[in-house]
Coordinates of C-alpha atoms in Angstrom, one line a residue:
X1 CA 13.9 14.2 5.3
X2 CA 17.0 11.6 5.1
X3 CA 14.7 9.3 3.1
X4 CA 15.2 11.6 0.3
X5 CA 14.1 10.8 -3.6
X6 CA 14.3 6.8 -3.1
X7 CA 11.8 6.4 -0.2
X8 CA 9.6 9.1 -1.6
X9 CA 9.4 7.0 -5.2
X10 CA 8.6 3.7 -2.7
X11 CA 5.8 5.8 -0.4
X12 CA 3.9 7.0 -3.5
X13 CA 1.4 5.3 -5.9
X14 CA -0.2 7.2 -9.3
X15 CA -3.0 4.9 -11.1
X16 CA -2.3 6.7 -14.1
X17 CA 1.1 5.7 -15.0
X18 CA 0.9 2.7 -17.3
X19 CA 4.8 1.3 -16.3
X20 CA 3.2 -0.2 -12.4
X21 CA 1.7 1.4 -9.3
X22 CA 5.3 2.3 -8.1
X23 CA 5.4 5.5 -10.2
X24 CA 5.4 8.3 -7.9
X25 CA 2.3 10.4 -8.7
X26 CA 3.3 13.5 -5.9
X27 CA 1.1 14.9 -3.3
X28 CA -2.5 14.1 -4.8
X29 CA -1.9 11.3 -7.2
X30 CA -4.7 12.5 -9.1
X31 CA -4.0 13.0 -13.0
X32 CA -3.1 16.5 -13.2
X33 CA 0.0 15.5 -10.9
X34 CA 1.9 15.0 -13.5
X35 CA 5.6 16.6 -12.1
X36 CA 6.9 13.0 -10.9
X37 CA 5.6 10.6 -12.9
X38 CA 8.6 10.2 -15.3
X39 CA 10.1 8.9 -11.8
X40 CA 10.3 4.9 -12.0
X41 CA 10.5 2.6 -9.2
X42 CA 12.1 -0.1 -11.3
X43 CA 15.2 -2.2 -11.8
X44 CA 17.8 -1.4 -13.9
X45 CA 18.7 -3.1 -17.6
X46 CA 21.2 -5.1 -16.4
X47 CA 21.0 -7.5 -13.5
X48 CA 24.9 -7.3 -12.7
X49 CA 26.6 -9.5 -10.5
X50 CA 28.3 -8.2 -7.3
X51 CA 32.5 -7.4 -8.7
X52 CA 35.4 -7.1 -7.0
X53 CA 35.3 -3.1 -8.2
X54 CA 32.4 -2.1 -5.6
X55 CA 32.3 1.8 -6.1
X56 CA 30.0 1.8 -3.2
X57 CA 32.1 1.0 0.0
X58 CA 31.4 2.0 3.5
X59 CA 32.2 5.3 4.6
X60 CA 31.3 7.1 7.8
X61 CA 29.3 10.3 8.5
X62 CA 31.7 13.4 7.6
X63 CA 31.9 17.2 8.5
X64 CA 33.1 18.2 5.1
X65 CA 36.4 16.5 5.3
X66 CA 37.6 13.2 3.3
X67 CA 36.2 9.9 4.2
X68 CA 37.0 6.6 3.1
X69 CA 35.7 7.5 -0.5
X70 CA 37.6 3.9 -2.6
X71 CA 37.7 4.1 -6.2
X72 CA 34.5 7.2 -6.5
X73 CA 36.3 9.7 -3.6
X74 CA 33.6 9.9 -2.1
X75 CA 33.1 13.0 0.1
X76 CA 30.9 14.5 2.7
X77 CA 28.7 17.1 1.1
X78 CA 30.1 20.8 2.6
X79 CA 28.4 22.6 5.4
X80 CA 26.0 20.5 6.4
X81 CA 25.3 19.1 10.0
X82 CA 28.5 16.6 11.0
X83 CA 25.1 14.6 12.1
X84 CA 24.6 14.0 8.0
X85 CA 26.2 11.5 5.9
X86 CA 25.1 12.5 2.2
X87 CA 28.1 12.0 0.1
X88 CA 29.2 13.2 -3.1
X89 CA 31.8 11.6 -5.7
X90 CA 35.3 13.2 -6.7
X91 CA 35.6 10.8 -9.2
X92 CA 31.5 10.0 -10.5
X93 CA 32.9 8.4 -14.0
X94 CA 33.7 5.4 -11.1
X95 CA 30.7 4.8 -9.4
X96 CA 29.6 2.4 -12.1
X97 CA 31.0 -0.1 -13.7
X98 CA 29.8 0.4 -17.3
X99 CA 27.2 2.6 -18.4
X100 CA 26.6 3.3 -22.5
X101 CA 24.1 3.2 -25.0
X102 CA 23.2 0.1 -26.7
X103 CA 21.3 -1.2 -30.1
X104 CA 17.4 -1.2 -28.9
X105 CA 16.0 -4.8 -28.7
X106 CA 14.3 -6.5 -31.5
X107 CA 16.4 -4.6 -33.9
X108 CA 13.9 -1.4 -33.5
X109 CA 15.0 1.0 -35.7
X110 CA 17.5 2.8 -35.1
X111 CA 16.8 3.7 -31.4
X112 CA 19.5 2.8 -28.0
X113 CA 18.6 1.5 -25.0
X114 CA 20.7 3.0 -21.8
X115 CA 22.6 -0.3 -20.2
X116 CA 24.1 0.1 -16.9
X117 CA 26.4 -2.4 -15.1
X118 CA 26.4 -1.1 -11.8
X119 CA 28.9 -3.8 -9.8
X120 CA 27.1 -4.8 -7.5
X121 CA 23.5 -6.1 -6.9
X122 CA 20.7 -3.6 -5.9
X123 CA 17.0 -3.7 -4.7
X124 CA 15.3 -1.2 -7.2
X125 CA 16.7 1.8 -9.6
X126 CA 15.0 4.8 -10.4
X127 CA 14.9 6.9 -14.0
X128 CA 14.3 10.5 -13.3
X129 CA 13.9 13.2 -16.0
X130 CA 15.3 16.6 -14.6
X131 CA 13.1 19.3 -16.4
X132 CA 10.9 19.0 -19.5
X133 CA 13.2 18.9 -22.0
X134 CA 15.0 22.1 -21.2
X135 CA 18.1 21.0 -21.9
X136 CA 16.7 21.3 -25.7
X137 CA 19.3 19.5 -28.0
X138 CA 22.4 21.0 -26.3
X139 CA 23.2 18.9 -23.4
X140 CA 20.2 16.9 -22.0
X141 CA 20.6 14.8 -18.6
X142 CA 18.7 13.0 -15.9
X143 CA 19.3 10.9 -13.2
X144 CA 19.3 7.1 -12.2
X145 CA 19.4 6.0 -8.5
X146 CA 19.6 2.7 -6.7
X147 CA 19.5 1.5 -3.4
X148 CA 20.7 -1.8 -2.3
X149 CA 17.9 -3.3 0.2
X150 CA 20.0 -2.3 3.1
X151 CA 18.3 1.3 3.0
X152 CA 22.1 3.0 1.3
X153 CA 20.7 4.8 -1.7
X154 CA 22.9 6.3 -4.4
X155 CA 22.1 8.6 -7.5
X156 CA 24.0 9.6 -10.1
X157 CA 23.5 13.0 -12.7
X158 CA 24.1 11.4 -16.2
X159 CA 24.6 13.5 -19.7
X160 CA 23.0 11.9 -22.6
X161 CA 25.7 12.4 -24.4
X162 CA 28.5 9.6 -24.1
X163 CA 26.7 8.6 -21.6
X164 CA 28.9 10.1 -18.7
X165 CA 27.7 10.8 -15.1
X166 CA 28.7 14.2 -14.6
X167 CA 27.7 14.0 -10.3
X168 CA 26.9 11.0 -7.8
X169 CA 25.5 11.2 -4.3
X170 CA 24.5 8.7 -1.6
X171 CA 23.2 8.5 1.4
X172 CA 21.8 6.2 4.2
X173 CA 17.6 6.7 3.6
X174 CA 16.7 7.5 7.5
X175 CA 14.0 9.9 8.8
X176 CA 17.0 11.4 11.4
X177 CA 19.5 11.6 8.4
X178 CA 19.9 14.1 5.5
X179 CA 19.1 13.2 1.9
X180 CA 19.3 14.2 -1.6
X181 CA 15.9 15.5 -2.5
X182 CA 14.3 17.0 -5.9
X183 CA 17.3 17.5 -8.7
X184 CA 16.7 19.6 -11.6
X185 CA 18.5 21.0 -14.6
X186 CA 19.2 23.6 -17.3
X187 CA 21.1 23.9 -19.9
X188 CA 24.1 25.1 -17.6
X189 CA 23.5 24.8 -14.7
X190 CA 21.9 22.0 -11.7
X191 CA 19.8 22.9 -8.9
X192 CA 19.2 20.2 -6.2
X193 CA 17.6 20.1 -3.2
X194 CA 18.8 18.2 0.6
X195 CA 16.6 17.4 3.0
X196 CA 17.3 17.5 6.4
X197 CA 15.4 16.0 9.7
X198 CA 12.7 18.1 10.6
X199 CA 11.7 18.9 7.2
X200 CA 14.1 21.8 6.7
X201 CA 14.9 22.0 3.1
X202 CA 18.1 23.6 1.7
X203 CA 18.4 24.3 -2.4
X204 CA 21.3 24.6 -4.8
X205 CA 22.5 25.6 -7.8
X206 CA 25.3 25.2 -9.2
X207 CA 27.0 25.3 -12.8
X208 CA 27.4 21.6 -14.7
X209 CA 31.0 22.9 -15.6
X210 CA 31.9 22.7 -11.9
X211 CA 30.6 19.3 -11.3
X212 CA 31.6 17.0 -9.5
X213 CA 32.2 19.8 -6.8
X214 CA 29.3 20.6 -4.8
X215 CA 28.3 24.2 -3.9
X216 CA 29.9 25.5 0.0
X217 CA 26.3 26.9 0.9
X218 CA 23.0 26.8 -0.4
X219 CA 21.1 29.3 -2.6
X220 CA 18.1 29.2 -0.7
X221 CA 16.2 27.9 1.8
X222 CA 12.6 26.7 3.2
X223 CA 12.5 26.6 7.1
X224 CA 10.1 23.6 8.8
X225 CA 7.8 26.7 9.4
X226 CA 7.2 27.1 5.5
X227 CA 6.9 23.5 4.8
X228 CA 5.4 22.2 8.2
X229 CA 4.4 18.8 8.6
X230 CA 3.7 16.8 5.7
X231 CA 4.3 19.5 3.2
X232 CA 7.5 18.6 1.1
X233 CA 9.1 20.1 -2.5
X234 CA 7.2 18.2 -5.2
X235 CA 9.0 19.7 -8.4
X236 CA 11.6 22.2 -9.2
X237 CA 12.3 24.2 -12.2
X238 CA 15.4 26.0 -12.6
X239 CA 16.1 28.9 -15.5
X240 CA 19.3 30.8 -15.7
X241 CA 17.4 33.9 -13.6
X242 CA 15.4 32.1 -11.0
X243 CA 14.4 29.1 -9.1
X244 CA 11.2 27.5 -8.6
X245 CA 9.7 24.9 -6.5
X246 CA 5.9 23.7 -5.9
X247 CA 5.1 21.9 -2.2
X248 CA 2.2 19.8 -1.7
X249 CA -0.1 19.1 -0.4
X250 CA -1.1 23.0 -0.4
X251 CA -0.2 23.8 -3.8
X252 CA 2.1 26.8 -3.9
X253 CA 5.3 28.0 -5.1
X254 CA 8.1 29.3 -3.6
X255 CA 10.1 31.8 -6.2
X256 CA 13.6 32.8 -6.1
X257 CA 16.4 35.1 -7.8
X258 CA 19.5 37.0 -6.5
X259 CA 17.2 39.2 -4.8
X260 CA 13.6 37.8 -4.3
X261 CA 12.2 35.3 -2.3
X262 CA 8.4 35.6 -2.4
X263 CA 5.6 32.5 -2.2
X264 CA 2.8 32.6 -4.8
X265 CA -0.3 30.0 -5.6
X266 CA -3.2 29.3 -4.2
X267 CA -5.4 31.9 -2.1
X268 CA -2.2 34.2 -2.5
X269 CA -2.9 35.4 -5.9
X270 CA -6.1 37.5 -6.2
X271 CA -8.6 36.7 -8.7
X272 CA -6.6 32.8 -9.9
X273 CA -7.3 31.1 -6.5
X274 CA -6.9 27.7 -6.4
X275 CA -3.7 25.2 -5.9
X276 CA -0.9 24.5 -8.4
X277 CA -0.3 21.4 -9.6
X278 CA 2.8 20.3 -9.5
X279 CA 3.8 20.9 -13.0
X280 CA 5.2 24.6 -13.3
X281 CA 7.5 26.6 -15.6
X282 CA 10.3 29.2 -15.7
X283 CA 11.0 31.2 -18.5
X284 CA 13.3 33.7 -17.6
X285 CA 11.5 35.1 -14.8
X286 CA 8.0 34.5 -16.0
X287 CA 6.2 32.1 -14.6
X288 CA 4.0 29.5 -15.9
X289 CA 1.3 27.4 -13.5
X290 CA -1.9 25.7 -13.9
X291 CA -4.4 25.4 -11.0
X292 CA -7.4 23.2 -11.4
X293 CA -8.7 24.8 -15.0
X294 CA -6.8 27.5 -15.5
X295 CA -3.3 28.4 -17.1
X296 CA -1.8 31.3 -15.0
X297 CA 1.1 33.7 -15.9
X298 CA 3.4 36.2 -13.5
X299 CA 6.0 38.1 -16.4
X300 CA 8.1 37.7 -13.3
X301 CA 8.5 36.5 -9.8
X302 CA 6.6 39.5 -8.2
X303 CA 4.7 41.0 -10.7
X304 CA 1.4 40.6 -11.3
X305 CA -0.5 37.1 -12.2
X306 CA -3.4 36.3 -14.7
X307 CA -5.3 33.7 -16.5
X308 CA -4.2 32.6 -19.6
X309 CA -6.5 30.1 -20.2
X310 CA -9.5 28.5 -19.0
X311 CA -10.8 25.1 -19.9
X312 CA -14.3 24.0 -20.9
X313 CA -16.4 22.5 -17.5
X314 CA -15.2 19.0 -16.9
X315 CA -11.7 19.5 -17.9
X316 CA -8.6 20.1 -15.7
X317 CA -4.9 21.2 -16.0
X318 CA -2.8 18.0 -16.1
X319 CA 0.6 19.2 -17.0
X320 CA 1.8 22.5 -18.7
X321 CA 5.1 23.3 -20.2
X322 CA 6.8 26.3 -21.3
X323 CA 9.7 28.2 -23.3
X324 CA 10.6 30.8 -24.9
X325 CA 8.6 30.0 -28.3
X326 CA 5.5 28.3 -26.5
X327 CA 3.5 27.3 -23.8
X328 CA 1.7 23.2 -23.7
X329 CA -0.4 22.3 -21.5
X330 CA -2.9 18.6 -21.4
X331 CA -6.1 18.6 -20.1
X332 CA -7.8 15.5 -18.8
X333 CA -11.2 14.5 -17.5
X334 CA -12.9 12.3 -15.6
X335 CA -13.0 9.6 -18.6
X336 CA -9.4 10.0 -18.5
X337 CA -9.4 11.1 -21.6
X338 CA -7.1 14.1 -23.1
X339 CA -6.5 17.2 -24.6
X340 CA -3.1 18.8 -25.9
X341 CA -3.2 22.4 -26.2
X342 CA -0.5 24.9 -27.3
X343 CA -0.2 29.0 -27.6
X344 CA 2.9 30.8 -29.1
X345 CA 4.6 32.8 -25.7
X346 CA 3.1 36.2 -25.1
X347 CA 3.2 39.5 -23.4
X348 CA 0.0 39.6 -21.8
X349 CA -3.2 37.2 -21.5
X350 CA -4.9 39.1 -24.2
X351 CA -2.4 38.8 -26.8
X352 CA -2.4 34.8 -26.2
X353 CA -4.4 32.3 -28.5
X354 CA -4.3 29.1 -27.2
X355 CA -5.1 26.4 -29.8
X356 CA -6.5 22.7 -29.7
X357 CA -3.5 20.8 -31.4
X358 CA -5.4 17.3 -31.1
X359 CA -7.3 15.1 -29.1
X360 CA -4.9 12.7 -27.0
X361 CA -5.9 8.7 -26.6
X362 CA -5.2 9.2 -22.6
X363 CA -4.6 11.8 -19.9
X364 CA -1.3 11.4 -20.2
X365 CA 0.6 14.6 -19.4
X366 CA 2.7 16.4 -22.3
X367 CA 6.4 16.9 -22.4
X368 CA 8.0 19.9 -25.0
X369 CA 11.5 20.7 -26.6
X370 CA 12.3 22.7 -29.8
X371 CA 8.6 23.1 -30.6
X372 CA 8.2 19.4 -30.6
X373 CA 5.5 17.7 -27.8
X374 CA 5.9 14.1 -26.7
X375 CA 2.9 12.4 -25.3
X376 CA 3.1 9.0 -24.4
X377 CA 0.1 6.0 -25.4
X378 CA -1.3 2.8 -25.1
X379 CA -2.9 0.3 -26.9
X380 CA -0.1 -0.1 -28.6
X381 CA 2.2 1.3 -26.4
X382 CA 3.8 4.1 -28.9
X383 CA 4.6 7.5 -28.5
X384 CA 3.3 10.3 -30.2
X385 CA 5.2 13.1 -31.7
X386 CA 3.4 16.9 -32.8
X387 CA 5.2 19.6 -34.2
X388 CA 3.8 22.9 -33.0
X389 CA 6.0 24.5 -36.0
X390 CA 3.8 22.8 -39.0
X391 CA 5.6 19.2 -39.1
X392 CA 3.6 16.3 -39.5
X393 CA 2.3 14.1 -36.5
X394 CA 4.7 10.9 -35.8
X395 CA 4.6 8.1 -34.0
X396 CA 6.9 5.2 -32.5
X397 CA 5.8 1.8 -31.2
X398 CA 8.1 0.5 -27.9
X399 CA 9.4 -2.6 -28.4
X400 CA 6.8 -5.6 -27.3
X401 CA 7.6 -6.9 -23.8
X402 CA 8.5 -3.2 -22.7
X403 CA 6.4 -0.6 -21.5
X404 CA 7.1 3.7 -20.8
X405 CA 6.3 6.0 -18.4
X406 CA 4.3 9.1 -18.8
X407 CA 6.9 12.2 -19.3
X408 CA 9.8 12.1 -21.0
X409 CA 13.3 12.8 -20.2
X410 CA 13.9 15.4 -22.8
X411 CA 12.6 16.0 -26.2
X412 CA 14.5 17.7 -29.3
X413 CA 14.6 17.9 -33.0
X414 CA 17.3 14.8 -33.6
X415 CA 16.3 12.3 -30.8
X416 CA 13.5 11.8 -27.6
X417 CA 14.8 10.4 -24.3
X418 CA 11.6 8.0 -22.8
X419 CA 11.7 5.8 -19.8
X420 CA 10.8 2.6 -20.2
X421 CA 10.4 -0.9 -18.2
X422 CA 10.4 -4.8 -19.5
X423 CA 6.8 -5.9 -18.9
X424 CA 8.5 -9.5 -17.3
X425 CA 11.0 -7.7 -14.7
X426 CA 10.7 -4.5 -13.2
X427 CA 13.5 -2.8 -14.9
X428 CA 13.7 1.1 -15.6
X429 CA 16.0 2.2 -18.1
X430 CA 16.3 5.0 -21.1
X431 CA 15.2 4.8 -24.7
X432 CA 17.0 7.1 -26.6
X433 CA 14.5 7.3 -29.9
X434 CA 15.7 9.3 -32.9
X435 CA 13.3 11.5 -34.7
X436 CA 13.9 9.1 -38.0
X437 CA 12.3 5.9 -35.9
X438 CA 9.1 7.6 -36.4
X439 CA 6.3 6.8 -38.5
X440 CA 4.2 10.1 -39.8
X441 CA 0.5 9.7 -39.2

């Protein structure tokens, strides 16, 4: 489990990304795994040179006590094994040298482009969104990570806003180490996961107003008895009631509050068998998940699931997303071509009426915020824009010599976060896109 988020990126492959074959496409890497493919094996924006003010310095395995942290602070993560060396920063504003948002290239509109200066040279960096736009237009986030060819990874939990990193981590990727896995957010809170060897899994939450400090114990935790072999967290939603996360291969949930701790999915729920895909939602406590060609709904972690929706032979559930004013979801079919599909949130399965909003031009998954869904394009590479509350349909061409990947770091009513990589050198970064760079259709 010390390999963490990196080496999982590096070990997976998803045809359906259009950035490269480094996207990680989860468990199946079929289309309707759709939960990690805004994760980009890439490079960063800017190819620094090494600097004298190297945030990442050597420090040795800790018990919870201070280590050699430099300029960062960095720390050894509390309670876990002395045998771990996953780190965390006291100071995170240091672990980069620069990091802000900058005019787009090619003088597109009036969109920014996230540069990063990190100080010293590194192999590959990563662009992770942290939850489907949940963050809304309050405070959205999502995380970078880099390791350095020497197998030291390091991730850091940036807000939008500013930018600022609001946590850092590293570790040494090692299959005898601990490592920071899946990392989620909501609008107040983060919930991450560590890995530890023998596939033991521990999870956290913890409020962004305490950041950098990290949590004393975990919320929860999966034994290598529930997650045995091969099985591993996938995705993670996080609400300000429960906790959610899918592990594949298998496809089921695991489901937490203050007092419940129950597994769903799969053969487990009576007359909706089949496994989830890795795309899942938390509202509240009700639960959103699609298996194969079906949308199912619990109205909360134990009660009682049911189909929502079933698509038309020959379609399958590629991604769904929910709040509290709808549920998406994108179909996709052996043409690889797409559906997107919306309902307005409901009590019960009969009081839902799902809608056809369009026909997409791929099987792209679909990413929502504030009653807007992003769905990314090619031929032009562009992003399209609906609005599920009567607005027109927009769209925004990348910049030529840059290309995106398939969900979106967050979506909102003043701006949409997309991850993007230069066609010429394999370098992930941000677009932050406001809603007057698009075009109506």
């Amino acid at each position: 489990m010390g390999l963490g988020l990196l080496a999982s990126l590096a070990m997976c492959g998803d045809d359906a990304a259009p950035v490269d074959g480094s996207v990680d496409g989860g468990a199946d890497g079929g289309a309707s795994d759709s939960g990690a493919d805004a994760e980009v094996d890439a490079r960063a924006p800017v190819d620094a040179e090494p600097s004298p003010r190297d945030a990442f310095v050597d420090a040795p395995a800790g018990d919870g006590g201070p280590v050699d942290g430099g300029v960062a602070g960095w720390r050894a993560v509390p309670g876990l094994p002395a045998s771990c060396d996953l780190q965390y920063a006291e100071r995170p504003e240091s672990v980069l040298e620069e990091i802000r948002w900058a005019p787009c290239p090619d003088g597109s509109g009036e969109c920014e482009v996230l540069s990063v200066e990190l100080g010293r040279r590194v192999e590959r960096q990563i662009v992770s969104f942290t939850g489907y736009g949940a963050n809304g237009a309050r405070e959205p986030s999502f995380l970078i990570g880099e390791d350095d060819g020497s197998r030291l990874a390091q991730l850091q939990l940036v807000r939008a806003e500013g930018p600022s990193v609001l946590a850092a981590w590293r570790y040494t990727s090692a299959l005898d180490n601990c490592g920071l896995g899946q990392v989620t957010t909501s609008d107040r809170e983060l919930g991450f996961e560590v890995g530890l060897p023998g596939n033991e899994s521990r999870l956290y939450r913890t409020p962004l107003a305490a950041l950098p400090a990290m949590p004393e114990s975990p919320f929860a935790t999966l034994t290598v008895e529930e997650q045995p072999g091969a099985v591993a967290i996938q995705d993670m939603r996080l609400s300000p009631e429960a906790f959610g996360v899918v592990l594949q291969p298998g496809g089921v949930l695991w489901l937490f509050d203050e007092d419940t701790r129950i597994r769903r999915g799969g053969p487990l729920e009576p007359g909706v068998p089949g496994a989830v895909i890795n795309d899942f939602a938390l509202v509240g406590t009700r639960v959103f998940w699609g298996t194969g060609r079906q949308i199912v709904s619990a109205p909360t972690l134990e009660g009682p699931s049911e189909a929502w929706f079933e698509a038309a032979e020959g379609w399958f559930m590629n991604s769904i997303a929910a709040d509290d004013e709808f549920v998406v979801w994108a179909l996709a079919n052996d043409d690889r071509e797409g559906e997107l599909w919306a309902g307005a949130v409901a009590e019960a399965a009969s009081d839902f009426a799902p809608e056809r909003v369009d026909r997409l031009p791929s099987s792209n998954p679909a990413s929502l915020g504030e009653g807007l869904v992003a769905v990314y394009a090619v031929d032009p590479d562009r992003v399209l824009l609906f609005d599920l509350r009567g607005g027109p349909t927009r769209s925004w061409n990348l910049p030529d010599g840059w290309l995106g990947a398939t969900t979106f770091v967050w979506v909102n009513r003043r701006d949409v976060g997309l991850i993007a990589t230069r066609t010429t050198v394999s370098m992930a970064t941000v677009f932050r896109v406001p809603l007057s760079s698009f075009d109506p259709l």
